[in-house]
PDB file of C-alpha atoms in Angstrom:
ATOM      1  CA  MET G   1      -2.060 -18.153  -0.191  1.00 53.00           C
ATOM      2  CA  ALA G   2      -4.844 -16.996  -2.554  1.00 60.00           C
ATOM      3  CA  THR G   3      -4.311 -17.220  -6.319  1.00 79.00           C
ATOM      4  CA  LYS G   4      -7.537 -15.655  -7.580  1.00 92.00           C
ATOM      5  CA  THR G   5      -5.969 -12.577  -9.180  1.00 96.00           C
ATOM      6  CA  ILE G   6      -3.070 -14.281 -10.943  1.00 95.00           C
ATOM      7  CA  HIS G   7      -5.522 -16.876 -12.279  1.00 96.00           C
ATOM      8  CA  ASN G   8      -7.734 -14.063 -13.587  1.00 96.00           C
ATOM      9  CA  ILE G   9      -4.802 -12.366 -15.330  1.00 98.00           C
ATOM     10  CA  THR G  10      -3.367 -15.580 -16.752  1.00 97.00           C
ATOM     11  CA  GLU G  11      -6.725 -16.802 -18.050  1.00 97.00           C
ATOM     12  CA  GLY G  12      -7.325 -13.432 -19.688  1.00 97.00           C
ATOM     13  CA  TYR G  13      -3.940 -13.682 -21.372  1.00 97.00           C
ATOM     14  CA  ARG G  14      -4.674 -17.191 -22.645  1.00 97.00           C
ATOM     15  CA  GLN G  15      -8.016 -16.015 -24.040  1.00 96.00           C
ATOM     16  CA  GLY G  16      -6.467 -13.022 -25.813  1.00 97.00           C
ATOM     17  CA  LYS G  17      -8.247 -10.447 -23.673  1.00 97.00           C
ATOM     18  CA  LYS G  18      -6.739  -6.984 -23.397  1.00 98.00           C
ATOM     19  CA  ARG G  19      -7.208  -5.221 -20.079  1.00 98.00           C
ATOM     20  CA  LEU G  20      -6.916  -1.732 -18.624  1.00 98.00           C
ATOM     21  CA  ALA G  21      -5.426  -0.903 -15.243  1.00 98.00           C
ATOM     22  CA  VAL G  22      -5.922   2.558 -13.786  1.00 97.00           C
ATOM     23  CA  LEU G  23      -2.941   3.604 -11.685  1.00 95.00           C
ATOM     24  CA  VAL G  24      -3.886   5.594  -8.590  1.00 94.00           C
ATOM     25  CA  ASP G  25      -1.372   7.448  -6.456  1.00 89.00           C
ATOM     26  CA  PRO G  26      -2.229   7.185  -2.726  1.00 87.00           C
ATOM     27  CA  ASP G  27      -1.012  10.775  -2.504  1.00 81.00           C
ATOM     28  CA  THR G  28      -3.866  11.889  -4.800  1.00 68.00           C
ATOM     29  CA  PRO G  29      -4.425  15.480  -3.626  1.00 60.00           C
ATOM     30  CA  ASP G  30      -8.043  15.272  -2.482  1.00 77.00           C
ATOM     31  CA  SER G  31     -10.997  12.943  -2.146  1.00 83.00           C
ATOM     32  CA  ASN G  32     -12.889  14.646  -4.977  1.00 90.00           C
ATOM     33  CA  ALA G  33     -10.106  13.849  -7.431  1.00 90.00           C
ATOM     34  CA  LEU G  34     -10.074  10.222  -6.275  1.00 92.00           C
ATOM     35  CA  GLN G  35     -13.856   9.961  -6.531  1.00 94.00           C
ATOM     36  CA  THR G  36     -13.752  11.273 -10.086  1.00 94.00           C
ATOM     37  CA  ILE G  37     -11.085   8.780 -11.160  1.00 95.00           C
ATOM     38  CA  ILE G  38     -12.922   5.810  -9.625  1.00 96.00           C
ATOM     39  CA  LYS G  39     -16.249   6.941 -11.075  1.00 96.00           C
ATOM     40  CA  LYS G  40     -14.692   7.083 -14.532  1.00 96.00           C
ATOM     41  CA  ALA G  41     -13.025   3.693 -13.985  1.00 97.00           C
ATOM     42  CA  ASN G  42     -16.425   2.194 -13.126  1.00 98.00           C
ATOM     43  CA  GLU G  43     -18.069   3.743 -16.183  1.00 97.00           C
ATOM     44  CA  ALA G  44     -15.249   2.443 -18.377  1.00 97.00           C
ATOM     45  CA  GLU G  45     -15.402  -1.040 -16.851  1.00 97.00           C
ATOM     46  CA  ALA G  46     -11.690  -0.859 -16.103  1.00 98.00           C
ATOM     47  CA  ASP G  47     -10.265  -4.235 -15.139  1.00 98.00           C
ATOM     48  CA  PHE G  48      -7.886  -3.326 -12.319  1.00 98.00           C
ATOM     49  CA  ILE G  49      -6.933  -0.498 -10.006  1.00 98.00           C
ATOM     50  CA  PHE G  50      -3.173  -0.365  -9.430  1.00 97.00           C
ATOM     51  CA  LEU G  51      -2.357   1.536  -6.253  1.00 96.00           C
ATOM     52  CA  GLY G  52       1.075   2.861  -5.375  1.00 89.00           C
ATOM     53  CA  GLY G  53       3.973   5.039  -6.390  1.00 80.00           C
ATOM     54  CA  SER G  54       7.748   5.304  -6.317  1.00 68.00           C
ATOM     55  CA  LEU G  55       7.587   7.845  -3.489  1.00 64.00           C
ATOM     56  CA  LEU G  56       4.766   8.469  -1.023  1.00 69.00           C
ATOM     57  CA  VAL G  57       4.757  11.531   1.197  1.00 61.00           C
ATOM     58  CA  LYS G  58       1.542  10.739   3.103  1.00 72.00           C
ATOM     59  CA  ASP G  59       0.656   7.772   5.318  1.00 76.00           C
ATOM     60  CA  ALA G  60      -2.698   7.220   3.662  1.00 84.00           C
ATOM     61  CA  LEU G  61      -2.491   3.808   1.976  1.00 90.00           C
ATOM     62  CA  ASP G  62      -5.124   2.003   4.090  1.00 92.00           C
ATOM     63  CA  GLU G  63      -7.385   5.031   4.003  1.00 91.00           C
ATOM     64  CA  CYS G  64      -7.071   5.220   0.225  1.00 92.00           C
ATOM     65  CA  ILE G  65      -7.890   1.511  -0.209  1.00 95.00           C
ATOM     66  CA  ASP G  66     -10.956   1.851   2.024  1.00 96.00           C
ATOM     67  CA  ALA G  67     -12.129   4.830  -0.009  1.00 94.00           C
ATOM     68  CA  ILE G  68     -11.636   3.036  -3.324  1.00 96.00           C
ATOM     69  CA  LYS G  69     -13.376  -0.135  -2.142  1.00 97.00           C
ATOM     70  CA  SER G  70     -16.349   1.891  -0.960  1.00 97.00           C
ATOM     71  CA  MET G  71     -16.809   3.090  -4.542  1.00 97.00           C
ATOM     72  CA  THR G  72     -16.008   0.068  -6.715  1.00 98.00           C
ATOM     73  CA  ASN G  73     -15.730  -3.705  -6.996  1.00 97.00           C
ATOM     74  CA  ILE G  74     -12.763  -3.441  -9.363  1.00 98.00           C
ATOM     75  CA  PRO G  75      -9.832  -5.428  -7.880  1.00 97.00           C
ATOM     76  CA  VAL G  76      -7.293  -3.230  -6.090  1.00 98.00           C
ATOM     77  CA  ILE G  77      -3.725  -4.381  -6.703  1.00 98.00           C
ATOM     78  CA  LEU G  78      -0.823  -2.801  -4.865  1.00 97.00           C
ATOM     79  CA  PHE G  79       1.987  -1.482  -7.053  1.00 96.00           C
ATOM     80  CA  PRO G  80       4.487  -0.852  -4.258  1.00 92.00           C
ATOM     81  CA  GLY G  81       7.445   1.461  -4.619  1.00 85.00           C
ATOM     82  CA  SER G  82       8.805   0.303  -1.261  1.00 83.00           C
ATOM     83  CA  ILE G  83       8.185  -2.153   1.567  1.00 81.00           C
ATOM     84  CA  MET G  84       6.236   0.606   3.316  1.00 81.00           C
ATOM     85  CA  GLN G  85       3.435   0.163   0.778  1.00 89.00           C
ATOM     86  CA  ILE G  86       1.919  -3.079   2.069  1.00 92.00           C
ATOM     87  CA  SER G  87      -1.689  -3.488   3.186  1.00 94.00           C
ATOM     88  CA  GLY G  88      -3.872  -6.522   3.744  1.00 95.00           C
ATOM     89  CA  LYS G  89      -6.855  -4.445   2.658  1.00 97.00           C
ATOM     90  CA  ALA G  90      -5.848  -4.815  -1.005  1.00 97.00           C
ATOM     91  CA  ASP G  91      -6.887  -7.755  -3.178  1.00 97.00           C
ATOM     92  CA  ALA G  92      -3.331  -8.535  -4.253  1.00 98.00           C
ATOM     93  CA  MET G  93       0.067  -6.952  -4.784  1.00 97.00           C
ATOM     94  CA  LEU G  94       2.616  -6.930  -7.550  1.00 98.00           C
ATOM     95  CA  PHE G  95       5.623  -8.563  -5.863  1.00 97.00           C
ATOM     96  CA  ILE G  96       8.136  -6.682  -7.956  1.00 96.00           C
ATOM     97  CA  SER G  97      11.714  -7.625  -8.749  1.00 96.00           C
ATOM     98  CA  LEU G  98      13.522  -4.872 -10.654  1.00 96.00           C
ATOM     99  CA  ILE G  99      15.157  -7.215 -13.144  1.00 98.00           C
ATOM    100  CA  SER G 100      16.330  -4.411 -15.436  1.00 97.00           C
ATOM    101  CA  GLY G 101      18.565  -3.015 -12.685  1.00 93.00           C
ATOM    102  CA  ARG G 102      21.466  -4.286 -10.642  1.00 90.00           C
ATOM    103  CA  ASN G 103      20.317  -3.022  -7.258  1.00 91.00           C
ATOM    104  CA  PRO G 104      20.269  -6.113  -4.987  1.00 91.00           C
ATOM    105  CA  GLU G 105      17.798  -4.504  -2.579  1.00 92.00           C
ATOM    106  CA  LEU G 106      15.205  -4.333  -5.343  1.00 92.00           C
ATOM    107  CA  LEU G 107      15.969  -7.820  -6.600  1.00 93.00           C
ATOM    108  CA  ILE G 108      15.676  -9.668  -3.256  1.00 94.00           C
ATOM    109  CA  GLY G 109      16.742  -7.588  -0.246  1.00 94.00           C
ATOM    110  CA  SER G 110      13.504  -5.693   0.356  1.00 94.00           C
ATOM    111  CA  HIS G 111      11.490  -8.812  -0.448  1.00 95.00           C
ATOM    112  CA  VAL G 112      13.063 -10.729   2.438  1.00 96.00           C
ATOM    113  CA  ILE G 113      12.098  -7.956   4.855  1.00 95.00           C
ATOM    114  CA  ALA G 114       8.567  -7.677   3.476  1.00 95.00           C
ATOM    115  CA  ALA G 115       7.787 -11.404   3.190  1.00 96.00           C
ATOM    116  CA  PRO G 116       6.616 -12.081   6.776  1.00 96.00           C
ATOM    117  CA  TYR G 117       4.367  -9.009   6.760  1.00 94.00           C
ATOM    118  CA  ILE G 118       2.834 -10.043   3.448  1.00 96.00           C
ATOM    119  CA  ARG G 119       2.270 -13.584   4.715  1.00 95.00           C
ATOM    120  CA  GLN G 120       0.671 -12.283   7.909  1.00 95.00           C
ATOM    121  CA  ALA G 121      -1.610 -10.026   5.859  1.00 93.00           C
ATOM    122  CA  LYS G 122      -2.627 -13.055   3.728  1.00 94.00           C
ATOM    123  CA  LEU G 123      -2.052 -10.901   0.685  1.00 96.00           C
ATOM    124  CA  GLU G 124      -1.915 -12.561  -2.721  1.00 97.00           C
ATOM    125  CA  THR G 125       1.436 -11.876  -4.377  1.00 97.00           C
ATOM    126  CA  LEU G 126       1.912 -11.621  -8.127  1.00 98.00           C
ATOM    127  CA  ALA G 127       5.569 -12.357  -8.925  1.00 98.00           C
ATOM    128  CA  THR G 128       6.434  -9.588 -11.363  1.00 98.00           C
ATOM    129  CA  GLY G 129       9.597  -9.010 -13.355  1.00 98.00           C
ATOM    130  CA  TYR G 130       9.788  -5.209 -13.568  1.00 97.00           C
ATOM    131  CA  ILE G 131      11.691  -3.633 -16.446  1.00 98.00           C
ATOM    132  CA  LEU G 132      12.282   0.115 -16.465  1.00 96.00           C
ATOM    133  CA  VAL G 133      12.638   1.565 -19.955  1.00 97.00           C
ATOM    134  CA  ASP G 134      14.113   4.945 -20.882  1.00 95.00           C
ATOM    135  CA  SER G 135      11.237   7.288 -21.675  1.00 87.00           C
ATOM    136  CA  GLY G 136      13.085  10.462 -22.614  1.00 81.00           C
ATOM    137  CA  ARG G 137      13.513  11.839 -19.111  1.00 80.00           C
ATOM    138  CA  GLN G 138      14.642  10.660 -15.701  1.00 82.00           C
ATOM    139  CA  THR G 139      11.562   9.479 -13.835  1.00 78.00           C
ATOM    140  CA  THR G 140      10.928   9.109 -10.123  1.00 77.00           C
ATOM    141  CA  ALA G 141      11.120   5.333 -10.530  1.00 79.00           C
ATOM    142  CA  SER G 142      14.595   5.351 -12.081  1.00 80.00           C
ATOM    143  CA  TYR G 143      15.884   7.947  -9.617  1.00 80.00           C
ATOM    144  CA  MET G 144      14.522   6.243  -6.505  1.00 80.00           C
ATOM    145  CA  SER G 145      15.682   2.800  -7.642  1.00 83.00           C
ATOM    146  CA  GLY G 146      19.191   4.012  -8.398  1.00 80.00           C
ATOM    147  CA  SER G 147      19.171   2.051 -11.637  1.00 84.00           C
ATOM    148  CA  ALA G 148      19.667   2.769 -15.315  1.00 90.00           C
ATOM    149  CA  PRO G 149      16.632   1.981 -17.476  1.00 95.00           C
ATOM    150  CA  VAL G 150      16.851  -0.164 -20.594  1.00 97.00           C
ATOM    151  CA  PRO G 151      17.687   2.147 -23.543  1.00 96.00           C
ATOM    152  CA  HIS G 152      14.606   2.979 -25.609  1.00 95.00           C
ATOM    153  CA  ASN G 153      16.214   1.688 -28.811  1.00 96.00           C
ATOM    154  CA  LYS G 154      17.500  -1.629 -27.431  1.00 98.00           C
ATOM    155  CA  PRO G 155      14.611  -4.107 -27.716  1.00 98.00           C
ATOM    156  CA  GLU G 156      16.988  -7.060 -27.558  1.00 98.00           C
ATOM    157  CA  ILE G 157      18.074  -6.075 -24.034  1.00 98.00           C
ATOM    158  CA  ALA G 158      14.444  -5.914 -22.888  1.00 99.00           C
ATOM    159  CA  ALA G 159      13.711  -9.261 -24.548  1.00 99.00           C
ATOM    160  CA  CYS G 160      16.655 -11.027 -22.903  1.00 99.00           C
ATOM    161  CA  THR G 161      15.817  -9.450 -19.545  1.00 98.00           C
ATOM    162  CA  ALA G 162      12.212 -10.638 -19.761  1.00 99.00           C
ATOM    163  CA  MET G 163      13.386 -14.077 -20.824  1.00 99.00           C
ATOM    164  CA  ALA G 164      15.627 -14.312 -17.765  1.00 98.00           C
ATOM    165  CA  GLY G 165      12.732 -13.179 -15.580  1.00 98.00           C
ATOM    166  CA  GLU G 166      10.532 -15.960 -16.925  1.00 99.00           C
ATOM    167  CA  MET G 167      13.293 -18.505 -16.300  1.00 99.00           C
ATOM    168  CA  LEU G 168      13.598 -17.238 -12.727  1.00 98.00           C
ATOM    169  CA  GLY G 169       9.894 -17.952 -12.180  1.00 98.00           C
ATOM    170  CA  GLN G 170       8.268 -14.551 -12.611  1.00 98.00           C
ATOM    171  CA  LYS G 171       4.562 -14.792 -13.491  1.00 98.00           C
ATOM    172  CA  LEU G 172       4.184 -11.350 -15.069  1.00 99.00           C
ATOM    173  CA  ILE G 173       6.425  -8.958 -16.988  1.00 99.00           C
ATOM    174  CA  TYR G 174       5.843  -5.249 -16.348  1.00 99.00           C
ATOM    175  CA  MET G 175       7.621  -2.836 -18.687  1.00 98.00           C
ATOM    176  CA  ASP G 176       7.375   0.748 -17.517  1.00 96.00           C
ATOM    177  CA  GLY G 177       8.525   4.099 -18.812  1.00 93.00           C
ATOM    178  CA  GLY G 178       7.781   5.582 -15.397  1.00 85.00           C
ATOM    179  CA  SER G 179       5.390   8.220 -14.137  1.00 79.00           C
ATOM    180  CA  GLY G 180       5.162  11.219 -16.458  1.00 77.00           C
ATOM    181  CA  ALA G 181       7.143   9.488 -19.212  1.00 85.00           C
ATOM    182  CA  ASP G 182       7.697  11.622 -22.310  1.00 87.00           C
ATOM    183  CA  ASN G 183       7.449   8.660 -24.667  1.00 92.00           C
ATOM    184  CA  PRO G 184       5.627   5.325 -24.493  1.00 95.00           C
ATOM    185  CA  ILE G 185       7.564   2.082 -24.863  1.00 97.00           C
ATOM    186  CA  SER G 186       8.014   1.300 -28.551  1.00 97.00           C
ATOM    187  CA  ALA G 187       5.953  -1.325 -30.351  1.00 98.00           C
ATOM    188  CA  LYS G 188       9.219  -2.842 -31.553  1.00 98.00           C
ATOM    189  CA  MET G 189      10.420  -3.431 -27.992  1.00 99.00           C
ATOM    190  CA  ILE G 190       7.056  -4.784 -26.838  1.00 99.00           C
ATOM    191  CA  GLY G 191       6.964  -7.106 -29.838  1.00 99.00           C
ATOM    192  CA  ALA G 192      10.454  -8.401 -29.087  1.00 99.00           C
ATOM    193  CA  VAL G 193       9.469  -9.199 -25.508  1.00 99.00           C
ATOM    194  CA  ARG G 194       6.186 -10.797 -26.651  1.00 99.00           C
ATOM    195  CA  LYS G 195       8.130 -13.196 -28.875  1.00 99.00           C
ATOM    196  CA  SER G 196      10.515 -14.039 -26.029  1.00 99.00           C
ATOM    197  CA  VAL G 197       8.158 -14.972 -23.174  1.00 99.00           C
ATOM    198  CA  ASP G 198       4.904 -16.844 -22.621  1.00 99.00           C
ATOM    199  CA  LEU G 199       3.676 -14.579 -19.835  1.00 99.00           C
ATOM    200  CA  PRO G 200       1.174 -11.733 -19.499  1.00 99.00           C
ATOM    201  CA  ILE G 201       2.847  -8.414 -20.322  1.00 99.00           C
ATOM    202  CA  ILE G 202       1.922  -5.168 -18.568  1.00 99.00           C
ATOM    203  CA  ILE G 203       2.891  -1.858 -20.193  1.00 98.00           C
ATOM    204  CA  GLY G 204       2.845   1.553 -18.511  1.00 96.00           C
ATOM    205  CA  GLY G 205       4.248   5.036 -18.970  1.00 94.00           C
ATOM    206  CA  GLY G 206       3.511   7.696 -21.577  1.00 93.00           C
ATOM    207  CA  ILE G 207       0.104   6.345 -22.653  1.00 95.00           C
ATOM    208  CA  ARG G 208      -2.045   9.420 -23.206  1.00 94.00           C
ATOM    209  CA  ASP G 209      -4.491   8.455 -25.941  1.00 96.00           C
ATOM    210  CA  ALA G 210      -6.457   5.544 -27.352  1.00 97.00           C
ATOM    211  CA  GLU G 211      -4.331   5.311 -30.496  1.00 97.00           C
ATOM    212  CA  THR G 212      -1.184   4.673 -28.459  1.00 97.00           C
ATOM    213  CA  ALA G 213      -2.987   2.135 -26.274  1.00 98.00           C
ATOM    214  CA  VAL G 214      -4.206   0.187 -29.322  1.00 98.00           C
ATOM    215  CA  LYS G 215      -0.728   0.196 -30.854  1.00 98.00           C
ATOM    216  CA  ILE G 216       0.716  -1.158 -27.616  1.00 98.00           C
ATOM    217  CA  CYS G 217      -1.927  -3.893 -27.370  1.00 98.00           C
ATOM    218  CA  LYS G 218      -1.406  -4.987 -30.957  1.00 98.00           C
ATOM    219  CA  ALA G 219       2.347  -5.150 -30.329  1.00 98.00           C
ATOM    220  CA  GLY G 220       1.788  -7.679 -27.554  1.00 98.00           C
ATOM    221  CA  ALA G 221       0.696  -5.980 -24.335  1.00 98.00           C
ATOM    222  CA  ASP G 222      -1.996  -7.715 -22.287  1.00 98.00           C
ATOM    223  CA  ILE G 223      -2.594  -5.019 -19.669  1.00 99.00           C
ATOM    224  CA  VAL G 224      -2.243  -1.302 -20.400  1.00 98.00           C
ATOM    225  CA  VAL G 225      -1.695   1.033 -17.457  1.00 97.00           C
ATOM    226  CA  VAL G 226      -2.791   4.671 -17.440  1.00 96.00           C
ATOM    227  CA  GLY G 227      -1.793   6.940 -14.587  1.00 90.00           C
ATOM    228  CA  ASN G 228      -0.811  10.585 -15.006  1.00 83.00           C
ATOM    229  CA  ALA G 229      -2.997  11.031 -18.073  1.00 84.00           C
ATOM    230  CA  SER G 230      -6.096   9.851 -16.202  1.00 86.00           C
ATOM    231  CA  GLU G 231      -5.360  12.247 -13.351  1.00 85.00           C
ATOM    232  CA  GLU G 232      -5.060  15.159 -15.767  1.00 87.00           C
ATOM    233  CA  ASN G 233      -8.090  14.117 -17.834  1.00 92.00           C
ATOM    234  CA  PRO G 234     -10.265  11.415 -16.193  1.00 92.00           C
ATOM    235  CA  ASP G 235     -12.443  11.163 -19.321  1.00 94.00           C
ATOM    236  CA  LEU G 236      -9.503   9.459 -21.034  1.00 95.00           C
ATOM    237  CA  ILE G 237     -10.119   6.364 -18.906  1.00 97.00           C
ATOM    238  CA  LYS G 238     -13.287   5.439 -20.796  1.00 96.00           C
ATOM    239  CA  THR G 239     -11.825   6.311 -24.189  1.00 97.00           C
ATOM    240  CA  ILE G 240      -8.727   4.192 -23.636  1.00 97.00           C
ATOM    241  CA  ALA G 241     -10.665   1.348 -21.981  1.00 98.00           C
ATOM    242  CA  GLU G 242     -13.007   1.007 -24.963  1.00 97.00           C
ATOM    243  CA  ALA G 243     -10.064   1.006 -27.363  1.00 97.00           C
ATOM    244  CA  VAL G 244      -8.147  -1.593 -25.354  1.00 98.00           C
ATOM    245  CA  HIS G 245     -11.123  -3.910 -24.878  1.00 98.00           C
ATOM    246  CA  ASN G 246     -11.921  -3.749 -28.600  1.00 97.00           C
ATOM    247  CA  VAL G 247      -8.487  -5.158 -29.440  1.00 97.00           C
ATOM    248  CA  SER G 248      -9.329  -8.354 -27.550  1.00 77.00           C
ATOM    249  CA  LYS G 249      -9.775 -11.499 -29.600  1.00 65.00           C
ATOM    250  CA  PRO G 250     -13.469 -12.385 -30.187  1.00 57.00           C
TER     251      PRO G 250
END
């Protein structure tokens, strides 16, 4: 199975590069909105397109990937909220284990069902330890997963969870406040996780400005994810991308 994407991410981490991923919902209302987001991602030299959501109401995943790939060469990585969100048209997928929860279906159950389809699609999988963090409100991710997020003020829980994920063989740690999060994950929590694992760290949820993105990168994030904010104001993509890339080591 291909390893191009995980090699890219890991090498970037080793070199101290900070990256931006633009999260796209396949349910994006119309093609004009999608075109605008991808255009801005191209202008900003975004590093990845993450595609997916906790709940999809339209069967438009393949169509969305085709549309994105017709507009950009940025790698498209699936961020699946369920086993229904699998497509061989993508460059890779985050093979997510919800290690912050205790729902066995999201730790291994759904993965067993999805594995043969992923193998048949020859889709590169990125083993990802996914940690939901309380963001001030219940998000779609926490509701749909039936799991309690890590409390916002408990960095030691996040650190131990990430540590266990690394020991289990995860290749990435993704800490997420969820779509529409009120608050971003604290620098203190990110720093605690950074000290606990030698893996690339992805941070998403509640990132609405360049200042927050820089703070998150300096705390230890390697990939910053913007989603809702970029849908509401696509110009933020370039602003945040420039800020994130400037944090990278020379």
